[in-house]
XYZ file of C-alpha atoms in Angstrom:
286
model
C 94.697 88.675 85.759
C 94.504 92.054 87.459
C 92.126 94.910 86.782
C 95.008 96.536 84.904
C 94.445 94.039 82.106
C 91.149 95.716 81.231
C 92.366 99.324 81.225
C 93.428 101.354 78.225
C 95.632 104.433 78.336
C 96.260 107.351 76.006
C 99.924 107.950 76.861
C 101.354 104.582 77.866
C 100.992 100.817 77.669
C 101.190 98.309 80.503
C 102.103 94.637 80.433
C 102.669 92.319 83.384
C 104.555 89.079 82.748
C 106.303 86.803 85.248
C 105.602 89.244 88.082
C 107.337 92.124 86.268
C 105.280 95.124 85.148
C 106.441 96.940 82.020
C 105.180 100.492 81.592
C 106.006 102.035 78.213
C 105.647 105.745 77.445
C 103.852 105.607 74.127
C 103.619 108.978 72.392
C 106.683 108.670 70.146
C 105.529 111.255 67.593
C 105.347 113.812 70.396
C 108.678 112.651 71.905
C 106.654 111.223 74.795
C 106.138 114.678 76.258
C 104.042 114.709 79.414
C 100.603 115.988 78.425
C 97.546 116.374 80.623
C 96.531 112.723 80.150
C 99.980 111.564 81.269
C 99.709 113.368 84.603
C 96.485 111.470 85.308
C 97.458 108.087 83.904
C 101.015 107.680 85.156
C 100.378 107.917 88.914
C 97.151 105.952 88.487
C 98.875 102.918 86.967
C 101.636 102.973 89.603
C 98.997 103.122 92.342
C 97.099 100.232 90.720
C 100.167 97.995 90.509
C 101.090 98.815 94.094
C 97.593 98.459 95.548
C 96.835 95.226 93.692
C 100.287 93.735 94.406
C 100.180 93.068 90.669
C 103.956 92.832 90.213
C 107.155 92.487 92.212
C 109.173 94.897 90.074
C 108.338 97.694 87.635
C 110.307 98.536 84.492
C 109.612 101.873 82.781
C 110.855 102.403 79.232
C 109.833 104.422 76.199
C 109.331 104.493 72.437
C 110.567 106.523 69.513
C 113.647 108.733 69.277
C 113.712 110.019 72.844
C 112.783 108.672 76.253
C 110.818 111.806 77.120
C 110.976 115.486 76.176
C 109.500 116.601 79.500
C 106.426 118.693 80.147
C 104.127 119.132 77.159
C 103.578 122.817 76.470
C 99.824 122.231 76.491
C 99.970 121.634 80.235
C 101.033 125.232 80.832
C 97.811 126.453 79.211
C 95.612 123.958 81.040
C 96.318 124.960 84.626
C 92.929 126.565 85.068
C 94.378 129.894 86.235
C 91.692 132.543 86.640
C 92.838 136.160 86.536
C 89.701 137.217 88.432
C 90.843 135.295 91.529
C 92.414 137.353 94.317
C 96.221 137.233 93.904
C 97.030 135.399 97.148
C 94.424 132.713 96.435
C 95.595 132.408 92.833
C 99.128 131.722 94.004
C 97.893 129.243 96.611
C 96.133 127.387 93.774
C 99.400 127.267 91.818
C 101.295 125.984 94.867
C 98.811 123.155 95.268
C 99.077 122.314 91.565
C 102.854 121.986 91.905
C 102.372 119.695 94.912
C 100.008 117.499 92.879
C 102.539 117.242 90.065
C 105.243 116.325 92.565
C 103.019 113.576 93.946
C 102.790 112.079 90.447
C 106.453 111.037 90.729
C 106.639 110.509 94.472
C 104.472 107.431 93.830
C 107.619 105.779 92.436
C 109.236 106.109 95.867
C 106.193 105.050 97.840
C 105.417 102.020 95.650
C 106.340 98.888 97.582
C 108.152 97.275 94.659
C 111.378 98.509 93.026
C 111.103 100.741 89.958
C 113.761 100.430 87.231
C 114.139 103.057 84.492
C 115.383 102.072 81.012
C 116.326 105.332 79.269
C 117.292 106.029 75.656
C 117.793 109.269 73.758
C 116.796 112.470 75.489
C 115.699 112.556 79.124
C 114.714 116.177 79.403
C 113.130 118.443 81.987
C 110.230 116.683 83.699
C 111.619 113.334 82.592
C 114.604 113.923 84.866
C 112.164 114.656 87.704
C 110.606 111.263 87.024
C 113.716 109.123 86.770
C 115.204 110.735 89.885
C 112.346 109.222 91.897
C 113.009 105.676 90.634
C 115.132 103.106 92.431
C 117.582 102.260 89.623
C 118.405 103.841 86.278
C 119.953 102.312 83.134
C 120.518 103.913 79.747
C 121.784 103.488 76.192
C 125.022 105.074 74.994
C 123.072 107.737 73.060
C 121.115 108.892 76.117
C 121.509 112.387 77.503
C 120.052 114.174 80.504
C 119.129 117.840 80.748
C 117.601 120.057 83.422
C 115.954 122.087 80.712
C 113.855 124.428 82.847
C 116.513 127.136 83.195
C 116.520 127.541 79.413
C 112.789 128.225 79.619
C 113.186 130.893 82.288
C 111.920 128.834 85.216
C 113.190 126.661 88.075
C 112.646 122.893 87.967
C 109.900 122.205 90.484
C 108.770 118.555 90.363
C 111.639 116.826 92.180
C 114.916 117.013 90.270
C 116.510 119.652 92.507
C 115.478 117.755 95.628
C 116.357 114.184 94.581
C 119.322 114.588 92.246
C 121.660 115.848 95.026
C 121.022 112.510 96.767
C 122.250 110.691 93.643
C 125.186 112.730 92.326
C 127.456 115.473 93.687
C 125.935 118.789 94.713
C 128.349 120.755 92.540
C 127.412 118.769 89.450
C 123.689 119.205 90.171
C 124.176 122.955 90.427
C 126.161 123.094 87.193
C 123.495 121.119 85.326
C 120.677 123.207 86.809
C 122.364 126.575 86.251
C 123.395 125.875 82.650
C 120.792 123.414 81.370
C 123.586 121.614 79.507
C 123.307 118.000 78.417
C 124.884 115.271 80.535
C 126.013 112.370 78.361
C 125.457 108.706 79.151
C 129.136 108.259 79.979
C 129.064 111.184 82.415
C 125.829 109.891 83.944
C 127.521 106.534 84.561
C 130.678 108.105 85.996
C 128.646 110.362 88.305
C 126.469 107.506 89.584
C 123.181 108.640 88.078
C 122.825 105.438 86.050
C 123.916 101.934 87.016
C 124.973 100.817 83.550
C 125.181 101.980 79.931
C 124.224 99.681 77.036
C 124.970 99.899 73.295
C 121.339 99.913 72.146
C 117.728 99.869 73.263
C 117.177 96.147 72.757
C 120.273 95.150 74.718
C 119.334 97.534 77.514
C 115.793 96.194 77.856
C 116.999 92.597 77.910
C 119.498 93.392 80.656
C 117.045 95.454 82.728
C 114.403 92.732 82.501
C 116.975 90.187 83.689
C 117.542 92.380 86.751
C 113.800 92.830 87.276
C 113.200 89.079 87.052
C 115.945 88.468 89.589
C 114.249 90.933 91.927
C 110.890 89.222 91.314
C 112.406 85.883 92.362
C 113.162 87.216 95.857
C 110.802 87.528 98.797
C 108.541 90.548 98.103
C 108.523 91.351 101.818
C 112.324 91.309 102.016
C 112.643 93.475 98.899
C 110.113 96.060 100.036
C 111.910 96.158 103.385
C 115.164 96.980 101.578
C 113.485 99.782 99.627
C 111.849 101.211 102.732
C 115.040 101.135 104.786
C 117.330 102.551 102.076
C 114.957 105.435 101.333
C 114.588 106.142 105.057
C 118.366 106.128 105.555
C 118.761 108.594 102.687
C 116.675 111.170 104.550
C 117.686 110.474 108.178
C 120.766 110.094 110.330
C 122.540 106.753 110.718
C 121.372 106.536 114.346
C 117.736 107.193 113.446
C 117.914 104.733 110.561
C 119.348 101.985 112.761
C 116.551 102.560 115.263
C 113.928 102.334 112.520
C 115.597 99.192 111.174
C 115.224 97.512 114.568
C 111.535 98.392 114.709
C 110.922 97.208 111.133
C 112.766 93.945 111.647
C 111.020 93.164 114.903
C 107.675 93.317 113.128
C 108.374 92.110 109.578
C 111.034 89.425 110.006
C 109.246 86.082 110.260
C 111.973 83.429 109.656
C 109.494 80.549 109.782
C 107.938 81.822 106.548
C 110.063 83.240 103.717
C 113.442 82.231 105.125
C 112.277 78.682 105.770
C 110.873 78.552 102.230
C 114.322 79.487 100.889
C 115.956 76.680 102.881
C 113.325 74.145 101.833
C 113.600 75.175 98.180
C 117.377 74.740 98.248
C 117.032 71.307 99.852
C 114.487 70.293 97.196
C 116.494 71.829 94.340
C 113.665 74.149 93.236
C 112.945 77.861 93.069
C 111.367 79.283 96.244
C 107.731 80.371 96.126
C 106.695 83.395 98.144
C 103.344 84.929 99.024
C 102.609 88.266 97.385
C 102.341 91.409 99.459
C 98.865 92.007 100.781
C 96.747 94.078 98.341
C 95.749 97.547 99.499
C 92.199 98.843 99.190
C 92.609 102.623 98.825
C 88.996 103.192 99.896
C 88.046 100.499 102.370
C 89.402 100.847 105.921
C 88.279 97.552 107.435
């Protein structure tokens, strides 16, 4: 059992079974809007799973009518802005707050294990920032996606405008951002935002967990290498990415370990068994 087993959260639940972590947004009466507690708890649990090597894949789903209604309005009144602060310093404080909020979703990219989103109902505003940082997205037929910030008189600032153009066409991103209109599940599938659309929540979760379990059956080192290399290639040229691949492979590829285990398992007609990734102590250096 990991230390996660002894933690309680106000905005979500966490379960780890068969090397798959399931994080569930759990404020259905509030449409799972992202309140102050969420912004502390969500990155914390992702960090814990990553640092403890507590799972080999992470599934994030939700409860109630909608996946997530985005930023809770209470957050806007809890920023700690002080009108007595000199204007330049006040704006520097706001800039740093935005960077902290961005980091809350960047943890999905930096986590060593794949993150799979299972989305139903509305995925609105900040929720789109969140799912854009995940590795794979799946949804139900009733799901819809909306860059809601324009309707509120502001520009989305926690990652959607930076990550979504890497996932779907630039023109479609601009249309969605300019208008704030709803993208349907079918359009999300056609555009490449989601991998698959399912008829209902139960069917979706079963399918996504099958994918997560298949990931968990692979070498954690090989899988994290795939995630690292694909994310690097997204942000760099082909030449730079090939160079980085050669450096990664020269250090991480140890065929006498995981590859040999695969061959031995096949010969013995059993499932391969792999070592977990080394836990990370976020405080201790040596």
